[in-house]
PDB file of C-alpha atoms in Angstrom:
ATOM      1  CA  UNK A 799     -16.417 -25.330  -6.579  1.00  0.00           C
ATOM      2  CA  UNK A 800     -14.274 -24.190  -4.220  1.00  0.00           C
ATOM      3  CA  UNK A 801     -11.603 -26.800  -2.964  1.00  0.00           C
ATOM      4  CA  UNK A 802      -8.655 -25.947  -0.402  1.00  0.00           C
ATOM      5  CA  UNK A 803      -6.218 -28.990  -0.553  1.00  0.00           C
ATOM      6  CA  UNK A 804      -3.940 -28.870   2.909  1.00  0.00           C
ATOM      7  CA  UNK A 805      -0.763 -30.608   2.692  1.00  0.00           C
ATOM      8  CA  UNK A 806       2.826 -30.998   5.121  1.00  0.00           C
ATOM      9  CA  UNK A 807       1.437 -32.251   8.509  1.00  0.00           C
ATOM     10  CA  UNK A 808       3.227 -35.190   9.961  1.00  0.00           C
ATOM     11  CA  UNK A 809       4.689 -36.142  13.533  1.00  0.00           C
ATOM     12  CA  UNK A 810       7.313 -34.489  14.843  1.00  0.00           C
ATOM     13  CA  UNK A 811       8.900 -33.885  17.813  1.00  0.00           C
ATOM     14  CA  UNK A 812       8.715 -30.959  20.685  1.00  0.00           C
ATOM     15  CA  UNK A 813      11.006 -27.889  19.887  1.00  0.00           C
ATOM     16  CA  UNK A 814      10.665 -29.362  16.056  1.00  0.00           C
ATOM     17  CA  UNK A 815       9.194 -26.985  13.360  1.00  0.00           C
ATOM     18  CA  UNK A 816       7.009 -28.284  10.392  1.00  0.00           C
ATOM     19  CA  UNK A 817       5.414 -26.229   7.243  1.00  0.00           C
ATOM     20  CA  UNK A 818       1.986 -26.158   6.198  1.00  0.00           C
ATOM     21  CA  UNK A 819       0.294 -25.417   3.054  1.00  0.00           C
ATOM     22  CA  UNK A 820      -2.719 -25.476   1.599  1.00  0.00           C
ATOM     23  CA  UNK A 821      -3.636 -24.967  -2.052  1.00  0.00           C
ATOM     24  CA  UNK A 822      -6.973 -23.142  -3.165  1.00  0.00           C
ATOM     25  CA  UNK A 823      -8.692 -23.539  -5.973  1.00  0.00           C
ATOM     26  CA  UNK A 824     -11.859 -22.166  -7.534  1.00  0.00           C
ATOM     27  CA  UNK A 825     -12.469 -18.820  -6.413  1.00  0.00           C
ATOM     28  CA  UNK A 826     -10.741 -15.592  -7.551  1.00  0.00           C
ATOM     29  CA  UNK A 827      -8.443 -16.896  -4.480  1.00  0.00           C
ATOM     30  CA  UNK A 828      -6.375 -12.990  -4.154  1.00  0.00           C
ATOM     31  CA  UNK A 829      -9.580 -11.445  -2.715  1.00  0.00           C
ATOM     32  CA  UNK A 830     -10.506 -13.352   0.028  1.00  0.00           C
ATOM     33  CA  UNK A 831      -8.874 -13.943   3.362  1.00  0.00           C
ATOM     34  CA  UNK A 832      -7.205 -17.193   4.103  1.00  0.00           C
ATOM     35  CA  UNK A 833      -6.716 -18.898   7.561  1.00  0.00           C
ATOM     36  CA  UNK A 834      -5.970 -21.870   9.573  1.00  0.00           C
ATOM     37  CA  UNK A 835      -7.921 -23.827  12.539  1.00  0.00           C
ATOM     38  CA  UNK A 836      -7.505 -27.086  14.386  1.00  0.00           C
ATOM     39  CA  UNK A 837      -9.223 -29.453  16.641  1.00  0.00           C
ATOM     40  CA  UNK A 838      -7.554 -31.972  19.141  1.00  0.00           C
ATOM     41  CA  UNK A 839      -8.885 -34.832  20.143  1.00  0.00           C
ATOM     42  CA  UNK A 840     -12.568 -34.376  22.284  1.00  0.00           C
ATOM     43  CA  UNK A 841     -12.208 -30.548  21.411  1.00  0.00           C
ATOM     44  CA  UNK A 842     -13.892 -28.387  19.832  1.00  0.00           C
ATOM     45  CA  UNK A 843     -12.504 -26.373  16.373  1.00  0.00           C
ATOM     46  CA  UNK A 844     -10.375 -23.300  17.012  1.00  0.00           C
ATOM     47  CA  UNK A 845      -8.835 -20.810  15.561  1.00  0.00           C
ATOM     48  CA  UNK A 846      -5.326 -20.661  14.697  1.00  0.00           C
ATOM     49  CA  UNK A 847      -3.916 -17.607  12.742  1.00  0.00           C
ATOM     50  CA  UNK A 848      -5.126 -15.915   9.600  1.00  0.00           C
ATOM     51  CA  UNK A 849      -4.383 -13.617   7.101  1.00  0.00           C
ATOM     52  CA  UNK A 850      -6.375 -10.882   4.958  1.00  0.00           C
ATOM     53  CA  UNK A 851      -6.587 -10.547   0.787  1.00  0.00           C
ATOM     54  CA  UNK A 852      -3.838  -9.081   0.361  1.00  0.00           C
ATOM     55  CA  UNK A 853      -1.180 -10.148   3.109  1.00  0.00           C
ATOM     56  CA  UNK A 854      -0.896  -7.044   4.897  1.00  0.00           C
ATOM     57  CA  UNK A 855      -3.285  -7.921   8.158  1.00  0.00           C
ATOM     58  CA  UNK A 856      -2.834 -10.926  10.135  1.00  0.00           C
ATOM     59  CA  UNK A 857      -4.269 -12.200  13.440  1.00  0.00           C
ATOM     60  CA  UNK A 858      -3.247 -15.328  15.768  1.00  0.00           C
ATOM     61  CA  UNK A 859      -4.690 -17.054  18.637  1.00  0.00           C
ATOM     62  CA  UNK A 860      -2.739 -16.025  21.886  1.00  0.00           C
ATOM     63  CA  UNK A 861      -1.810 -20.280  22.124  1.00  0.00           C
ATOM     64  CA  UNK A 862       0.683 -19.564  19.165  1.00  0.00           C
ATOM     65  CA  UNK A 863       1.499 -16.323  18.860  1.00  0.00           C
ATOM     66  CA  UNK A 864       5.108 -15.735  18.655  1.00  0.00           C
ATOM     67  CA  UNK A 865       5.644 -19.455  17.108  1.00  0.00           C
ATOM     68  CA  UNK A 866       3.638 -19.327  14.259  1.00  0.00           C
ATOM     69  CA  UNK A 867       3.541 -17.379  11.219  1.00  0.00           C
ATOM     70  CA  UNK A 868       0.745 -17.204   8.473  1.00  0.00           C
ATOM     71  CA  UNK A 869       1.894 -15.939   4.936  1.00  0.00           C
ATOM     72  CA  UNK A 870       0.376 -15.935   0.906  1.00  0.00           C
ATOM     73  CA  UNK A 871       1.401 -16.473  -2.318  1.00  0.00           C
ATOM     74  CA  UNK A 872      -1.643 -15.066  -4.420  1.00  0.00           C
ATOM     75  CA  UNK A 873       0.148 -15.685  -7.741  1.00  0.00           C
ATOM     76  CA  UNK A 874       0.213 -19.677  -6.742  1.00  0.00           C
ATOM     77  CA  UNK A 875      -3.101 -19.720  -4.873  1.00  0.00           C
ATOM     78  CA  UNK A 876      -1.273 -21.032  -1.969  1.00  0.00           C
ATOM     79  CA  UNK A 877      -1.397 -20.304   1.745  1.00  0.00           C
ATOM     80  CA  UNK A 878       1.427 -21.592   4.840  1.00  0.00           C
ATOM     81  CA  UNK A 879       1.657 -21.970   8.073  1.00  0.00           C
ATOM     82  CA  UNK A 880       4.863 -22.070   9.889  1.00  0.00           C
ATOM     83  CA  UNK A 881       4.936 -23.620  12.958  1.00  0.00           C
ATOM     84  CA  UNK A 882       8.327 -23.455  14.960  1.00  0.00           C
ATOM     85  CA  UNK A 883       8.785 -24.445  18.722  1.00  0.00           C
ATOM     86  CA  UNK A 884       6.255 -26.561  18.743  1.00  0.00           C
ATOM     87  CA  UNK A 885       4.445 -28.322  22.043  1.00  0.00           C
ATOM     88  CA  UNK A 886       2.720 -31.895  22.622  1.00  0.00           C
ATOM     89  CA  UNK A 887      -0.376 -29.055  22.986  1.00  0.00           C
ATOM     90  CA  UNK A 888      -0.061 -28.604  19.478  1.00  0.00           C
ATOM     91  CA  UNK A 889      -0.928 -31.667  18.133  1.00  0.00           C
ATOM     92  CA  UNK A 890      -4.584 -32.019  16.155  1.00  0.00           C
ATOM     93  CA  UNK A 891      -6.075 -31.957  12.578  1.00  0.00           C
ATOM     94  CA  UNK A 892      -5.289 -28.443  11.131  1.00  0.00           C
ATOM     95  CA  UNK A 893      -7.555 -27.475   8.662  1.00  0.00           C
ATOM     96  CA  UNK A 894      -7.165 -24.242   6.013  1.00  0.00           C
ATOM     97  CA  UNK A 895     -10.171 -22.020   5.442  1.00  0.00           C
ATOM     98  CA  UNK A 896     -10.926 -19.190   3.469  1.00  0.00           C
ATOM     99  CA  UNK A 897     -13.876 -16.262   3.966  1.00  0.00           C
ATOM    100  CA  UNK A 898     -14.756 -12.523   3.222  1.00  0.00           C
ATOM    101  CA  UNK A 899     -12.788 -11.307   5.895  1.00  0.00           C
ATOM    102  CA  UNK A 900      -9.593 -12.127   8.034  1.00  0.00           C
ATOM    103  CA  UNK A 901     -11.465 -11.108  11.321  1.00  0.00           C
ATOM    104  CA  UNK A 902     -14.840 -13.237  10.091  1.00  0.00           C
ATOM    105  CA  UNK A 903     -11.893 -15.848  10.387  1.00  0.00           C
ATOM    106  CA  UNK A 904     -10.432 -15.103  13.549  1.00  0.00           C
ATOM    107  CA  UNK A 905     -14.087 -15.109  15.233  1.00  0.00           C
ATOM    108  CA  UNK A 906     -14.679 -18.130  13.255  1.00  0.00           C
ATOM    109  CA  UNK A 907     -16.822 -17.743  10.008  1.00  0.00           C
ATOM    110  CA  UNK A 908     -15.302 -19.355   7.328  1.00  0.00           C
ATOM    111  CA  UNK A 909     -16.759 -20.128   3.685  1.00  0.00           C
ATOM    112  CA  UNK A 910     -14.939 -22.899   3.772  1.00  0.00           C
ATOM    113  CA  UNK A 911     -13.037 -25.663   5.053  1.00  0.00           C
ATOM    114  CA  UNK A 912     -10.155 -28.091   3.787  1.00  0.00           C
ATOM    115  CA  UNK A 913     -10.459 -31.640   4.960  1.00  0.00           C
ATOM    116  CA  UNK A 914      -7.538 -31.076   7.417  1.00  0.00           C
ATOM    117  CA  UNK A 915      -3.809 -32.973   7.746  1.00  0.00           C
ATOM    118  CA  UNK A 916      -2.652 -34.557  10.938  1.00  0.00           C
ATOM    119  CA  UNK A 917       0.139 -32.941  13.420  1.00  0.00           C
ATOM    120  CA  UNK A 918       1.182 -34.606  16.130  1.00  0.00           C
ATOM    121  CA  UNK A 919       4.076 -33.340  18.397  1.00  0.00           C
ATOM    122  CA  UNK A 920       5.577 -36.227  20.526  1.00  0.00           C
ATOM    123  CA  UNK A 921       6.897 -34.852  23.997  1.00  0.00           C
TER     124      UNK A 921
END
């Protein structure tokens, strides 16, 4: 079964920068892509940034390109988000996913989802 276990969300403050990772776990996690989404309040899921099998593709939504970076660390099953400069329109539940492919991700076909940790950026 797989699980993805997201972890380092918290409330911050704008211009602040905050780390987050999520663990996988039950899948041959170094073959598949890994990626992030979120959903504020009354909106609908999106699509943050993600990354392919082996590290070497990534793709971003245009909202945080430039702040954001998406890296892997296949030998601990573990995926991160950095988030620097970040904006009151950041705030939501960001949620890790994994799937076949890092563009099935970035057009929003995941296998599957992490229960999602809370950001909230205070203006």
């Amino acid at each position: 079964q797989v699980q993805l276990v997201e972890s380092g969300g918290g409330l911050v403050q704008s211009g602040d920068s905050l780390r987050l990772s999520c663990a996988a776990s039950g899948r041959t996690f170094s073959v598949y892509a890994m990626g992030w989404f979120r959903q504020a309040p009354g909106k609908e899921r999106e699509f943050v940034a993600a990354i392919s099998w082996i590290g070497t593709t990534t793709y971003y939504s245009e909202s945080v390109k430039g702040r954001f970076t998406i890296s892997r660390d296949n030998a601990k099953n573990t995926v991160n988000l950095q988030m620097n400069s970040l904006k009151p329109e950041d705030t939501a539940v960001y949620y890790c996913a994994t799937g076949p492919s890092a563009i099935k991700l970035r057009n929003g076909v995941p296998d599957y989802w992490g229960q999602g940790t809370q950001v909230t950026v205070s203006s």
